[in-house]
PDB file of C-alpha atoms in Angstrom:
ATOM      1  CA  MET C 204      11.052 -11.428  -1.152  1.00  0.00           C
ATOM      2  CA  ALA C 205       8.843  -9.595  -3.617  1.00  0.00           C
ATOM      3  CA  GLU C 206       8.990  -5.813  -3.709  1.00  0.00           C
ATOM      4  CA  ARG C 207       7.142  -3.072  -5.581  1.00  0.00           C
ATOM      5  CA  GLN C 208       7.355   0.693  -5.510  1.00  0.00           C
ATOM      6  CA  ALA C 209       4.370   2.957  -6.059  1.00  0.00           C
ATOM      7  CA  ILE C 210       3.745   6.680  -6.086  1.00  0.00           C
ATOM      8  CA  ILE C 211       0.724   7.769  -4.046  1.00  0.00           C
ATOM      9  CA  ALA C 212      -1.857   9.310  -6.399  1.00  0.00           C
ATOM     10  CA  SER C 213      -4.629  10.291  -3.980  1.00  0.00           C
ATOM     11  CA  GLY C 214      -4.792  13.998  -3.223  1.00  0.00           C
ATOM     12  CA  SER C 215      -5.172  13.296   0.490  1.00  0.00           C
ATOM     13  CA  GLY C 216      -2.323  10.766   0.487  1.00  0.00           C
ATOM     14  CA  LEU C 217      -2.848   7.643   2.559  1.00  0.00           C
ATOM     15  CA  HIS C 218      -5.354   9.156   4.948  1.00  0.00           C
ATOM     16  CA  ALA C 219      -8.996   8.386   5.756  1.00  0.00           C
ATOM     17  CA  ARG C 220     -10.814   6.896   2.738  1.00  0.00           C
ATOM     18  CA  PRO C 221      -7.748   5.928   0.652  1.00  0.00           C
ATOM     19  CA  ALA C 222      -6.181   4.200   3.682  1.00  0.00           C
ATOM     20  CA  LYS C 223      -9.391   2.320   4.410  1.00  0.00           C
ATOM     21  CA  LEU C 224      -9.693   1.100   0.808  1.00  0.00           C
ATOM     22  CA  PHE C 225      -6.038   0.059   0.677  1.00  0.00           C
ATOM     23  CA  VAL C 226      -6.191  -1.834   3.998  1.00  0.00           C
ATOM     24  CA  ALA C 227      -9.284  -3.694   2.773  1.00  0.00           C
ATOM     25  CA  ALA C 228      -7.407  -4.692  -0.396  1.00  0.00           C
ATOM     26  CA  VAL C 229      -4.381  -5.888   1.606  1.00  0.00           C
ATOM     27  CA  LYS C 230      -6.589  -7.999   3.865  1.00  0.00           C
ATOM     28  CA  GLU C 231      -8.378  -9.431   0.824  1.00  0.00           C
ATOM     29  CA  LYS C 232      -5.034 -10.695  -0.530  1.00  0.00           C
ATOM     30  CA  GLY C 233      -4.527 -12.770   2.618  1.00  0.00           C
ATOM     31  CA  ILE C 234      -0.747 -12.368   2.678  1.00  0.00           C
ATOM     32  CA  PRO C 235       1.531 -10.338   4.945  1.00  0.00           C
ATOM     33  CA  VAL C 236       2.519  -7.040   3.305  1.00  0.00           C
ATOM     34  CA  THR C 237       4.704  -4.265   4.662  1.00  0.00           C
ATOM     35  CA  ILE C 238       4.886  -0.673   3.480  1.00  0.00           C
ATOM     36  CA  SER C 239       7.583   1.945   3.942  1.00  0.00           C
ATOM     37  CA  ALA C 240       7.999   5.511   2.745  1.00  0.00           C
ATOM     38  CA  ASN C 241      11.251   7.160   1.721  1.00  0.00           C
ATOM     39  CA  GLY C 242      13.408   4.362   3.150  1.00  0.00           C
ATOM     40  CA  GLY C 243      11.718   4.544   6.561  1.00  0.00           C
ATOM     41  CA  ALA C 244      10.580   1.729   8.816  1.00  0.00           C
ATOM     42  CA  GLU C 245       8.544  -1.119   7.356  1.00  0.00           C
ATOM     43  CA  LEU C 246       5.007  -1.015   8.736  1.00  0.00           C
ATOM     44  CA  ASN C 247       2.099  -3.447   8.515  1.00  0.00           C
ATOM     45  CA  ALA C 248       0.219  -2.467   5.344  1.00  0.00           C
ATOM     46  CA  GLY C 249      -2.907  -4.140   6.717  1.00  0.00           C
ATOM     47  CA  SER C 250      -3.184  -1.658   9.601  1.00  0.00           C
ATOM     48  CA  ILE C 251      -5.062   1.584   9.044  1.00  0.00           C
ATOM     49  CA  LEU C 252      -3.272   3.177  12.002  1.00  0.00           C
ATOM     50  CA  ALA C 253       0.120   2.255  10.549  1.00  0.00           C
ATOM     51  CA  LEU C 254      -0.840   3.696   7.159  1.00  0.00           C
ATOM     52  CA  MET C 255      -2.106   6.944   8.589  1.00  0.00           C
ATOM     53  CA  GLY C 256       1.045   7.230  10.707  1.00  0.00           C
ATOM     54  CA  LEU C 257       3.204   6.704   7.619  1.00  0.00           C
ATOM     55  CA  GLY C 258       2.645  10.310   6.592  1.00  0.00           C
ATOM     56  CA  ALA C 259       2.510   9.443   2.885  1.00  0.00           C
ATOM     57  CA  SER C 260       1.115  12.381   0.935  1.00  0.00           C
ATOM     58  CA  LYS C 261       0.377  12.653  -2.791  1.00  0.00           C
ATOM     59  CA  GLY C 262       3.564  12.037  -4.764  1.00  0.00           C
ATOM     60  CA  THR C 263       5.295  10.050  -2.000  1.00  0.00           C
ATOM     61  CA  THR C 264       7.084   6.918  -3.202  1.00  0.00           C
ATOM     62  CA  VAL C 265       6.296   3.908  -1.039  1.00  0.00           C
ATOM     63  CA  THR C 266       7.732   0.397  -1.089  1.00  0.00           C
ATOM     64  CA  LEU C 267       5.559  -2.673  -0.641  1.00  0.00           C
ATOM     65  CA  ARG C 268       7.174  -5.962   0.390  1.00  0.00           C
ATOM     66  CA  SER C 269       6.017  -9.512   1.058  1.00  0.00           C
ATOM     67  CA  ASP C 270       7.777 -12.828   1.485  1.00  0.00           C
ATOM     68  CA  ALA C 271       4.651 -14.879   0.679  1.00  0.00           C
ATOM     69  CA  ASP C 272       4.982 -17.427  -2.131  1.00  0.00           C
ATOM     70  CA  ASP C 273       2.264 -15.815  -4.253  1.00  0.00           C
ATOM     71  CA  ALA C 274       3.167 -12.191  -3.562  1.00  0.00           C
ATOM     72  CA  GLU C 275       4.155 -11.046  -7.064  1.00  0.00           C
ATOM     73  CA  GLN C 276       0.648 -10.571  -8.475  1.00  0.00           C
ATOM     74  CA  ALA C 277      -0.755  -9.304  -5.172  1.00  0.00           C
ATOM     75  CA  LEU C 278       1.911  -6.604  -4.939  1.00  0.00           C
ATOM     76  CA  ASP C 279       1.322  -5.624  -8.575  1.00  0.00           C
ATOM     77  CA  GLU C 280      -2.369  -5.110  -7.822  1.00  0.00           C
ATOM     78  CA  LEU C 281      -1.727  -3.260  -4.552  1.00  0.00           C
ATOM     79  CA  ALA C 282       0.824  -0.952  -6.201  1.00  0.00           C
ATOM     80  CA  ALA C 283      -1.663  -0.194  -8.989  1.00  0.00           C
ATOM     81  CA  LEU C 284      -4.282   0.658  -6.354  1.00  0.00           C
ATOM     82  CA  LEU C 285      -1.942   3.149  -4.686  1.00  0.00           C
ATOM     83  CA  GLU C 286      -1.282   4.743  -8.071  1.00  0.00           C
ATOM     84  CA  THR C 287      -5.029   5.356  -8.470  1.00  0.00           C
ATOM     85  CA  ASP C 288      -6.728   8.455  -7.074  1.00  0.00           C
ATOM     86  CA  LEU C 289      -8.710   6.704  -4.340  1.00  0.00           C
ATOM     87  CA  ASP C 290     -10.354   9.988  -3.355  1.00  0.00           C
ATOM     88  CA  ALA C 291     -12.352   9.761  -6.592  1.00  0.00           C
ATOM     89  CA  VAL C 292     -13.477   6.142  -6.130  1.00  0.00           C
TER      90      VAL C 292
END
């Protein structure tokens, strides 16, 4: 299982616009990805409701995981996206 950690860079955390952009990126990858914050439950990273319920604010460390065969590069790209201020995009 591939795993990456990322620190949320968006000022609004994973809410509204940043969540929408991240969910779109997850769906574009076409692989199952989970996300958890601070050792909490693993949630579907492709669900905007799950992301908004995660309560991840700016500076929160999240963990992305996937057991897909080609997950390494996808998780690298998704982690980099989370470490970008998506409020400014």
